[in-house]
Amino acid sequence: MVQLVDGIGYSSKAVFMSEGMYGGTDGKSEAVTLPTQDDKLTQGPWALWGKDNKLPLTYADHIENCGVLSAALDAKARIATGKGVQPFTIENILPDGTEELKWVNDAEINEWLEENQLFDTHLDFSFDKNGYGWRCGSYMLNVKRDKINRIHRKDVYECRLQKKSNAGIIKSIYMCADWANNSIGFNKNEHIQLPALMEGFELHDLKGRSGGFEFAFIDRKRRNGRQYYPMPLWYAAQEWVKLARSVPGHKNTQFKRQIQLQYVVTISQKYWENLYQNWGTMEIEKKMEIVNAKYDEIDSWLSGSGNAYKSLFCFSYVDPVTGKEVKDIQVEAIDDKVKDGKLLPDSAAANSEILFALMVNPALMGAGQPGGPYSSNAGGSNVRESYLVQMMLLEEERKMNLTHLNTVKRYNGWDKRFNKPLVFRIQSGLLTTLDTGKSTKNEML
């Protein structure tokens, strides 16, 4: 059904225009207001994380709103954590360095590992390290202060490091749930101060403490002059992250605002005058009835899957004034501006650049591009090898997690219970080739 409004007929696929019959209306574009932010510089005892102490807010916003970044960070954390940590004794070391391990059936150690939910803790630790550049947690002692009862992961988003002492030591960390509105100065009702152990000497520092039950530890790599907060690797590709984020919104807006028309049908005023001798004196209601009927007739002829490749024949005449040929009815097909996939190659390039910054092979994330510059990433072998390489690259995260457990075993005296060295290893499933007869095998890392 065609609806006639102000001389223009509207249907599902066509627009009809009658020359010289009715006037039109003008539209106005929407105004877009960008949000503003009131940045306050901290006056507290902590070092600023970013010039306004809100850089992790920017990190979190990018991570939450960029699919490839969020997925890659989560994948790295999952691969680093594997199936979780287990205790073993080293029974022998072969000449090639391979360890022969024996699982430790010790009730206290295994209950401690279970109660601390280390799988989730290590998963979050690894995500913090790759997403925010560093991480922190705490050791919690028992009442007698002779055992470490818990390892607690602190949300690095909420943590700030105390300014260094004259000796270059960070003695505390500060935590706040809402730094955006509470960054002026220390307030015990809004901030938590926790004593921090000396980096690299946590065990000796902890043993030397005469009071207190919870002490923070800090894991970070100080590079490129960053004295407090290291930059995460992905932030070097922040402009690509912005591009990757902008493309879906741009495409969505384009689809919402794109006028999806298939035809523009123009009917000359002379057509009606030639068809109806009394057109000039005819009542407007009667004209609208005739015009709507003709619009519906043409629209039903053009629209619908069964009407493809049909032809429309019409007369034309020569305008006596201009001398130009004028068609009674003219049908113009409108080109679809959305069909070309505009911006999608830019989005694919942004995804690859983000993954490269994170040292993640695009093949691991299913980003192989057949026929493109990364076309060799396609195939199961590349996925398997990419996974194995990623496991090697995540050795740092695993070592950090196991270092904390080494502190626990020595403080709790577990290392004195066995004649063989007590170690903690992370179990992981490795993809294998088909000729092995199985798809995965278990490996200790």
Short mmCIF file of C-alpha atoms in Angstrom, two decimals:
data_model
loop_
_atom_site.label_atom_id
_atom_site.label_comp_id
_atom_site.label_asym_id
_atom_site.label_seq_id
_atom_site.Cartn_x
_atom_site.Cartn_y
_atom_site.Cartn_z
CA MET A 1 0.00 0.00 0.00
CA VAL A 2 1.31 3.45 -0.95
CA GLN A 3 0.72 6.35 1.41
CA LEU A 4 0.58 9.80 -0.21
CA VAL A 5 1.90 12.66 1.92
CA ASP A 6 2.64 16.15 0.58
CA GLY A 7 2.97 14.97 -3.00
CA ILE A 8 5.31 12.07 -2.21
CA GLY A 9 4.12 8.48 -2.17
CA TYR A 10 5.76 6.05 0.29
CA SER A 11 5.90 2.30 -0.10
CA SER A 12 8.11 -0.55 1.11
CA LYS A 13 10.67 -0.15 -1.67
CA ALA A 14 9.84 2.90 -3.79
CA VAL A 15 9.44 6.64 -3.45
CA PHE A 16 6.96 8.36 -5.80
CA MET A 17 7.19 12.05 -6.71
CA SER A 18 4.65 14.08 -8.65
CA GLU A 19 6.21 17.11 -10.31
CA GLY A 20 4.56 20.43 -9.60
CA MET A 21 1.82 19.02 -7.42
CA TYR A 22 2.82 19.60 -3.80
CA GLY A 23 5.66 21.18 -1.88
CA GLY A 24 8.08 19.44 0.48
CA THR A 25 9.50 19.88 3.98
CA ASP A 26 13.03 20.36 5.31
CA GLY A 27 14.60 18.12 7.96
CA LYS A 28 17.03 19.05 10.74
CA SER A 29 20.03 17.04 11.88
CA GLU A 30 20.42 15.83 15.44
CA ALA A 31 22.76 17.62 17.84
CA VAL A 32 25.34 15.43 19.55
CA THR A 33 26.57 16.39 23.02
CA LEU A 34 29.86 14.87 24.16
CA PRO A 35 30.30 14.10 27.86
CA THR A 36 32.80 16.10 29.87
CA GLN A 37 34.86 15.01 32.86
CA ASP A 38 36.05 16.99 35.86
CA ASP A 39 39.64 15.90 36.44
CA LYS A 40 41.04 16.47 39.94
CA LEU A 41 44.70 16.08 40.81
CA THR A 42 45.43 14.04 43.90
CA GLN A 43 47.04 15.60 46.95
CA GLY A 44 47.33 12.33 48.86
CA PRO A 45 50.35 10.19 49.77
CA TRP A 46 49.96 7.95 46.71
CA ALA A 47 51.62 8.26 43.33
CA LEU A 48 49.33 9.32 40.52
CA TRP A 49 48.33 6.59 38.08
CA GLY A 50 48.21 8.78 35.00
CA LYS A 51 48.29 12.56 35.14
CA ASP A 52 44.84 12.70 36.75
CA ASN A 53 45.05 9.41 38.70
CA LYS A 54 42.33 7.96 36.47
CA LEU A 55 44.30 6.07 33.83
CA PRO A 56 42.93 2.66 34.96
CA LEU A 57 39.44 4.02 34.29
CA THR A 58 40.52 4.51 30.69
CA TYR A 59 42.02 1.00 30.62
CA ALA A 60 38.81 -0.53 31.95
CA ASP A 61 36.65 1.40 29.50
CA HIS A 62 38.71 0.20 26.53
CA ILE A 63 38.81 -3.40 27.78
CA GLU A 64 35.07 -3.58 28.42
CA ASN A 65 34.13 -2.03 25.08
CA CYS A 66 36.64 -3.58 22.67
CA GLY A 67 35.73 -7.19 21.97
CA VAL A 68 39.06 -8.36 20.54
CA LEU A 69 41.01 -6.75 23.40
CA SER A 70 38.78 -8.20 26.11
CA ALA A 71 38.79 -11.67 24.54
CA ALA A 72 42.56 -11.72 24.01
CA LEU A 73 43.28 -10.68 27.60
CA ASP A 74 40.91 -13.32 28.90
CA ALA A 75 42.46 -15.95 26.61
CA LYS A 76 45.96 -15.13 27.86
CA ALA A 77 44.79 -15.46 31.46
CA ARG A 78 43.14 -18.82 30.73
CA ILE A 79 46.23 -20.22 28.97
CA ALA A 80 48.55 -19.03 31.75
CA THR A 81 46.34 -20.60 34.44
CA GLY A 82 45.80 -23.88 32.62
CA LYS A 83 44.01 -26.46 34.77
CA GLY A 84 45.30 -24.99 38.00
CA VAL A 85 48.22 -25.58 40.35
CA GLN A 86 49.20 -28.82 42.13
CA PRO A 87 52.00 -29.73 44.62
CA PHE A 88 54.76 -32.17 43.64
CA THR A 89 58.12 -33.36 44.81
CA ILE A 90 60.96 -33.53 42.30
CA GLU A 91 62.08 -37.17 42.27
CA ASN A 92 64.68 -36.80 39.55
CA ILE A 93 65.87 -34.47 36.80
CA LEU A 94 66.87 -36.09 33.53
CA PRO A 95 69.95 -34.95 31.57
CA ASP A 96 67.74 -32.95 29.18
CA GLY A 97 66.23 -31.05 32.12
CA THR A 98 62.94 -32.94 32.23
CA GLU A 99 61.58 -33.22 35.78
CA GLU A 100 60.24 -36.50 37.14
CA LEU A 101 57.49 -35.41 39.53
CA LYS A 102 55.48 -37.15 42.23
CA TRP A 103 52.18 -35.68 43.38
CA VAL A 104 52.13 -34.72 47.07
CA ASN A 105 49.33 -36.28 49.09
CA ASP A 106 49.50 -33.88 52.04
CA ALA A 107 46.17 -32.95 53.66
CA GLU A 108 47.26 -29.52 54.95
CA ILE A 109 48.84 -28.41 51.67
CA ASN A 110 45.99 -29.61 49.49
CA GLU A 111 43.33 -28.15 51.79
CA TRP A 112 45.22 -24.85 51.78
CA LEU A 113 45.30 -24.81 47.96
CA GLU A 114 41.60 -25.62 47.78
CA GLU A 115 40.51 -23.08 50.39
CA ASN A 116 42.45 -20.31 48.65
CA GLN A 117 40.69 -21.01 45.33
CA LEU A 118 43.95 -20.50 43.50
CA PHE A 119 42.50 -21.19 40.07
CA ASP A 120 40.33 -18.06 40.22
CA THR A 121 43.06 -16.10 42.00
CA HIS A 122 45.69 -16.91 39.38
CA LEU A 123 43.21 -16.23 36.57
CA ASP A 124 42.58 -12.73 37.94
CA PHE A 125 46.29 -12.13 38.60
CA SER A 126 47.14 -12.94 34.99
CA PHE A 127 44.35 -10.73 33.66
CA ASP A 128 45.54 -7.82 35.81
CA LYS A 129 49.13 -8.22 34.64
CA ASN A 130 48.20 -8.18 30.94
CA GLY A 131 45.28 -5.78 31.16
CA TYR A 132 46.67 -3.17 33.55
CA GLY A 133 50.45 -3.70 33.42
CA TRP A 134 50.93 -4.88 37.02
CA ARG A 135 49.15 -6.62 39.86
CA CYS A 136 49.10 -6.79 43.61
CA GLY A 137 47.79 -9.01 46.38
CA SER A 138 48.33 -9.75 50.04
CA TYR A 139 49.42 -12.47 52.46
CA MET A 140 47.06 -12.91 55.43
CA LEU A 141 48.52 -14.52 58.58
CA ASN A 142 46.80 -16.64 61.21
CA VAL A 143 46.27 -15.49 64.79
CA LYS A 144 49.64 -16.87 65.94
CA ARG A 145 51.32 -15.21 62.94
CA ASP A 146 53.27 -18.41 62.23
CA LYS A 147 51.33 -19.42 59.10
CA ILE A 148 50.10 -17.72 55.96
CA ASN A 149 46.42 -18.52 55.89
CA ARG A 150 45.40 -16.79 52.67
CA ILE A 151 46.67 -15.25 49.48
CA HIS A 152 44.26 -12.51 48.52
CA ARG A 153 44.18 -10.85 45.12
CA LYS A 154 43.58 -7.11 45.24
CA ASP A 155 41.70 -5.47 42.40
CA VAL A 156 44.54 -3.53 40.79
CA TYR A 157 41.98 -1.07 39.40
CA GLU A 158 41.36 0.09 42.98
CA CYS A 159 45.02 0.18 44.09
CA ARG A 160 47.58 2.98 44.16
CA LEU A 161 51.22 2.84 45.25
CA GLN A 162 52.56 5.03 48.00
CA LYS A 163 55.14 7.59 46.95
CA LYS A 164 58.65 6.23 47.40
CA SER A 165 60.65 6.91 50.53
CA ASN A 166 64.08 8.55 50.39
CA ALA A 167 65.51 5.03 50.09
CA GLY A 168 63.31 4.36 47.03
CA ILE A 169 61.01 1.91 48.86
CA ILE A 170 57.23 1.73 48.50
CA LYS A 171 55.97 1.06 52.02
CA SER A 172 52.20 0.90 51.46
CA ILE A 173 49.45 0.56 48.93
CA TYR A 174 46.18 2.49 49.08
CA MET A 175 42.82 1.17 47.95
CA CYS A 176 39.65 3.04 47.11
CA ALA A 177 36.48 1.88 45.38
CA ASP A 178 35.86 5.26 43.74
CA TRP A 179 39.06 7.11 42.88
CA ALA A 180 37.21 9.35 40.42
CA ASN A 181 35.49 11.14 43.30
CA ASN A 182 37.89 10.48 46.19
CA SER A 183 41.40 11.37 45.02
CA ILE A 184 42.12 14.63 46.84
CA GLY A 185 43.64 13.35 50.09
CA PHE A 186 43.68 10.38 52.44
CA ASN A 187 40.41 9.73 54.24
CA LYS A 188 40.13 6.65 56.44
CA ASN A 189 36.43 6.39 55.60
CA GLU A 190 37.15 6.21 51.87
CA HIS A 191 40.67 4.80 51.59
CA ILE A 192 42.39 1.69 52.94
CA GLN A 193 46.13 1.72 53.66
CA LEU A 194 47.91 -1.62 53.65
CA PRO A 195 51.63 -2.11 54.48
CA ALA A 196 53.60 -3.42 51.50
CA LEU A 197 56.45 -5.93 51.59
CA MET A 198 59.74 -5.02 49.95
CA GLU A 199 59.72 -6.11 46.31
CA GLY A 200 61.94 -9.12 45.72
CA PHE A 201 62.46 -9.72 49.47
CA GLU A 202 58.90 -10.51 50.53
CA LEU A 203 59.73 -13.63 52.60
CA HIS A 204 62.51 -12.02 54.61
CA ASP A 205 60.49 -8.84 55.10
CA LEU A 206 57.46 -10.82 56.25
CA LYS A 207 59.50 -12.84 58.75
CA GLY A 208 60.97 -9.63 60.14
CA ARG A 209 57.59 -7.99 60.86
CA SER A 210 56.70 -7.95 64.55
CA GLY A 211 53.03 -7.01 64.17
CA GLY A 212 50.15 -6.99 61.73
CA PHE A 213 48.23 -9.73 59.97
CA GLU A 214 47.97 -8.61 56.33
CA PHE A 215 50.77 -7.43 54.07
CA ALA A 216 50.62 -6.46 50.42
CA PHE A 217 52.95 -7.67 47.69
CA ILE A 218 53.51 -5.98 44.32
CA ASP A 219 54.27 -7.62 40.94
CA ARG A 220 55.51 -5.28 38.23
CA LYS A 221 58.26 -4.66 35.68
CA ARG A 222 59.76 -1.18 35.74
CA ARG A 223 60.57 -0.22 32.17
CA ASN A 224 60.83 2.91 30.06
CA GLY A 225 61.18 5.17 33.07
CA ARG A 226 57.94 4.03 34.69
CA GLN A 227 58.78 4.28 38.38
CA TYR A 228 55.38 3.26 39.66
CA TYR A 229 52.85 1.92 37.16
CA PRO A 230 54.04 -0.05 34.10
CA MET A 231 52.07 0.38 30.89
CA PRO A 232 50.27 -2.74 29.60
CA LEU A 233 51.55 -3.97 26.26
CA TRP A 234 48.26 -3.40 24.46
CA TYR A 235 48.26 0.31 25.28
CA ALA A 236 50.91 0.87 22.62
CA ALA A 237 48.08 0.09 20.18
CA GLN A 238 45.56 2.36 21.88
CA GLU A 239 44.76 4.23 18.67
CA TRP A 240 43.91 0.92 17.01
CA VAL A 241 41.74 0.08 20.02
CA LYS A 242 39.85 3.33 19.49
CA LEU A 243 39.40 2.47 15.82
CA ALA A 244 38.18 -1.05 16.62
CA ARG A 245 35.68 0.42 19.07
CA SER A 246 34.44 3.11 16.70
CA VAL A 247 33.67 0.90 13.70
CA PRO A 248 30.67 -1.01 15.20
CA GLY A 249 29.10 2.22 16.47
CA HIS A 250 29.68 3.93 13.14
CA LYS A 251 28.16 1.03 11.23
CA ASN A 252 25.22 0.85 13.62
CA THR A 253 24.54 4.58 13.24
CA GLN A 254 24.89 4.23 9.49
CA PHE A 255 22.28 1.49 9.40
CA LYS A 256 19.93 3.48 11.62
CA ARG A 257 20.22 6.67 9.58
CA GLN A 258 20.63 5.15 6.13
CA ILE A 259 17.57 5.68 3.95
CA GLN A 260 17.05 2.22 2.47
CA LEU A 261 15.17 2.87 -0.78
CA GLN A 262 15.21 0.74 -3.90
CA TYR A 263 13.46 2.98 -6.44
CA VAL A 264 12.48 6.59 -7.02
CA VAL A 265 9.46 6.84 -9.33
CA THR A 266 8.72 10.25 -10.85
CA ILE A 267 5.40 10.93 -12.63
CA SER A 268 5.15 14.11 -14.65
CA GLN A 269 2.26 16.52 -14.22
CA LYS A 270 1.58 16.28 -17.97
CA TYR A 271 0.85 12.56 -17.60
CA TRP A 272 -2.17 13.26 -15.42
CA GLU A 273 -3.37 16.07 -17.68
CA ASN A 274 -3.18 13.87 -20.76
CA LEU A 275 -4.89 10.98 -19.00
CA TYR A 276 -7.71 13.06 -17.52
CA GLN A 277 -9.09 15.98 -19.57
CA ASN A 278 -10.67 17.55 -16.47
CA TRP A 279 -7.51 17.20 -14.32
CA GLY A 280 -7.21 20.94 -13.83
CA THR A 281 -10.73 21.29 -12.37
CA MET A 282 -10.86 17.96 -10.54
CA GLU A 283 -11.36 17.99 -6.74
CA ILE A 284 -8.17 17.40 -4.74
CA GLU A 285 -9.68 14.37 -2.97
CA LYS A 286 -10.39 12.74 -6.30
CA LYS A 287 -6.85 13.51 -7.52
CA MET A 288 -5.34 11.86 -4.44
CA GLU A 289 -7.52 8.79 -4.97
CA ILE A 290 -6.35 8.46 -8.58
CA VAL A 291 -2.69 9.10 -7.74
CA ASN A 292 -2.67 6.58 -4.87
CA ALA A 293 -4.23 3.95 -7.06
CA LYS A 294 -1.55 4.47 -9.73
CA TYR A 295 1.22 4.39 -7.10
CA ASP A 296 -0.08 1.09 -5.73
CA GLU A 297 -0.26 -0.34 -9.24
CA ILE A 298 3.36 0.55 -10.02
CA ASP A 299 4.62 -0.49 -6.58
CA SER A 300 3.00 -3.94 -6.82
CA TRP A 301 4.60 -4.29 -10.27
CA LEU A 302 8.11 -3.39 -9.00
CA SER A 303 8.16 -4.87 -5.48
CA GLY A 304 8.30 -8.46 -4.35
CA SER A 305 10.59 -11.41 -5.05
CA GLY A 306 8.37 -12.62 -7.89
CA ASN A 307 8.64 -9.36 -9.81
CA ALA A 308 12.39 -9.34 -10.48
CA TYR A 309 13.56 -8.42 -13.98
CA LYS A 310 10.16 -7.08 -15.08
CA SER A 311 9.93 -4.21 -17.53
CA LEU A 312 7.89 -1.01 -17.34
CA PHE A 313 6.93 0.76 -20.59
CA CYS A 314 5.74 4.36 -20.72
CA PHE A 315 5.34 7.26 -23.18
CA SER A 316 7.33 10.43 -23.43
CA TYR A 317 6.77 13.81 -25.03
CA VAL A 318 8.81 16.83 -26.09
CA ASP A 319 8.43 19.86 -23.90
CA PRO A 320 7.40 22.72 -26.25
CA VAL A 321 9.33 25.28 -24.19
CA THR A 322 12.63 23.48 -23.51
CA GLY A 323 12.54 21.18 -26.49
CA LYS A 324 13.67 18.28 -24.26
CA GLU A 325 12.09 14.85 -24.08
CA VAL A 326 10.10 14.28 -20.90
CA LYS A 327 9.02 10.82 -19.78
CA ASP A 328 5.54 10.37 -18.41
CA ILE A 329 6.84 7.95 -15.74
CA GLN A 330 10.51 7.57 -14.81
CA VAL A 331 11.88 4.82 -12.53
CA GLU A 332 15.38 5.23 -11.06
CA ALA A 333 17.11 2.45 -9.10
CA ILE A 334 18.98 3.66 -5.99
CA ASP A 335 22.45 2.28 -5.33
CA ASP A 336 22.86 0.54 -1.94
CA LYS A 337 25.65 2.44 -0.18
CA VAL A 338 25.92 -0.10 2.66
CA LYS A 339 26.59 -3.22 0.62
CA ASP A 340 30.28 -2.48 0.01
CA GLY A 341 31.40 -3.41 3.54
CA LYS A 342 33.01 -0.03 4.12
CA LEU A 343 35.30 0.15 7.19
CA LEU A 344 35.39 -3.64 7.68
CA PRO A 345 38.98 -3.91 6.35
CA ASP A 346 39.97 -1.16 8.80
CA SER A 347 38.34 -3.10 11.62
CA ALA A 348 40.21 -6.28 10.66
CA ALA A 349 43.51 -4.36 10.57
CA ALA A 350 42.79 -2.87 14.01
CA ASN A 351 42.05 -6.32 15.44
CA SER A 352 45.35 -7.67 14.11
CA GLU A 353 47.36 -4.71 15.44
CA ILE A 354 45.82 -5.12 18.90
CA LEU A 355 46.63 -8.83 18.94
CA PHE A 356 50.20 -8.18 17.76
CA ALA A 357 50.69 -5.68 20.60
CA LEU A 358 49.57 -8.38 23.03
CA MET A 359 51.89 -10.93 21.38
CA VAL A 360 48.91 -13.06 20.38
CA ASN A 361 48.91 -14.70 16.96
CA PRO A 362 45.63 -13.77 15.20
CA ALA A 363 45.24 -17.44 14.24
CA LEU A 364 44.70 -18.25 17.91
CA MET A 365 41.65 -15.97 17.95
CA GLY A 366 40.26 -17.24 14.65
CA ALA A 367 41.46 -14.13 12.82
CA GLY A 368 43.05 -15.82 9.82
CA GLN A 369 42.30 -13.83 6.65
CA PRO A 370 42.07 -16.04 3.55
CA GLY A 371 43.77 -14.29 0.66
CA GLY A 372 44.99 -11.46 2.88
CA PRO A 373 48.38 -10.64 4.36
CA TYR A 374 47.78 -13.13 7.18
CA SER A 375 46.27 -15.86 5.04
CA SER A 376 48.83 -18.40 6.27
CA ASN A 377 47.19 -18.21 9.70
CA ALA A 378 44.34 -20.43 8.54
CA GLY A 379 44.34 -24.13 9.44
CA GLY A 380 44.46 -26.31 12.53
CA SER A 381 48.25 -26.61 12.59
CA ASN A 382 48.67 -22.86 12.92
CA VAL A 383 46.14 -22.75 15.75
CA ARG A 384 47.95 -25.55 17.60
CA GLU A 385 51.40 -24.03 17.13
CA SER A 386 50.12 -20.58 18.08
CA TYR A 387 48.74 -22.05 21.28
CA LEU A 388 52.07 -23.69 22.13
CA VAL A 389 53.97 -20.46 21.47
CA GLN A 390 51.49 -18.56 23.63
CA MET A 391 52.10 -20.98 26.49
CA MET A 392 55.82 -20.26 26.31
CA LEU A 393 55.25 -16.51 26.21
CA LEU A 394 53.12 -16.71 29.36
CA GLU A 395 55.92 -18.27 31.43
CA GLU A 396 56.35 -14.94 33.23
CA GLU A 397 52.78 -14.98 34.56
CA ARG A 398 53.13 -18.57 35.76
CA LYS A 399 56.47 -17.86 37.46
CA MET A 400 54.92 -14.91 39.30
CA ASN A 401 52.06 -17.05 40.55
CA LEU A 402 54.37 -19.85 41.69
CA THR A 403 56.73 -17.39 43.40
CA HIS A 404 53.97 -16.47 45.84
CA LEU A 405 53.43 -20.15 46.64
CA ASN A 406 57.16 -20.58 47.24
CA THR A 407 56.93 -17.81 49.83
CA VAL A 408 54.00 -19.62 51.45
CA LYS A 409 55.72 -23.03 51.56
CA ARG A 410 58.81 -21.57 53.23
CA TYR A 411 56.93 -19.40 55.72
CA ASN A 412 54.60 -22.30 56.61
CA GLY A 413 57.50 -24.80 56.86
CA TRP A 414 56.16 -27.13 54.18
CA ASP A 415 59.55 -27.35 52.46
CA LYS A 416 60.97 -29.11 55.56
CA ARG A 417 58.49 -32.01 55.43
CA PHE A 418 59.92 -33.91 52.49
CA ASN A 419 63.26 -35.40 51.59
CA LYS A 420 62.81 -34.14 48.05
CA PRO A 421 62.24 -30.54 46.90
CA LEU A 422 58.61 -29.43 47.15
CA VAL A 423 57.48 -27.54 44.05
CA PHE A 424 54.23 -26.27 42.59
CA ARG A 425 53.42 -26.83 38.96
CA ILE A 426 50.58 -25.74 36.71
CA GLN A 427 48.78 -28.43 34.74
CA SER A 428 47.77 -27.64 31.18
CA GLY A 429 46.20 -29.53 28.31
CA LEU A 430 48.27 -29.45 25.12
CA LEU A 431 46.83 -29.89 21.65
CA THR A 432 48.47 -32.81 19.83
CA THR A 433 48.68 -33.95 16.22
CA LEU A 434 46.22 -36.55 14.95
CA ASP A 435 48.90 -39.23 14.57
CA THR A 436 49.19 -39.49 18.37
CA GLY A 437 45.73 -41.03 18.57
CA LYS A 438 44.31 -38.37 20.90
CA SER A 439 43.55 -34.67 20.69
CA THR A 440 45.19 -33.47 23.94
CA LYS A 441 47.75 -34.51 26.51
CA ASN A 442 48.41 -33.34 30.06
CA GLU A 443 51.58 -31.36 30.73
CA MET A 444 53.16 -29.89 33.85
CA LEU A 445 54.45 -26.35 33.41
#
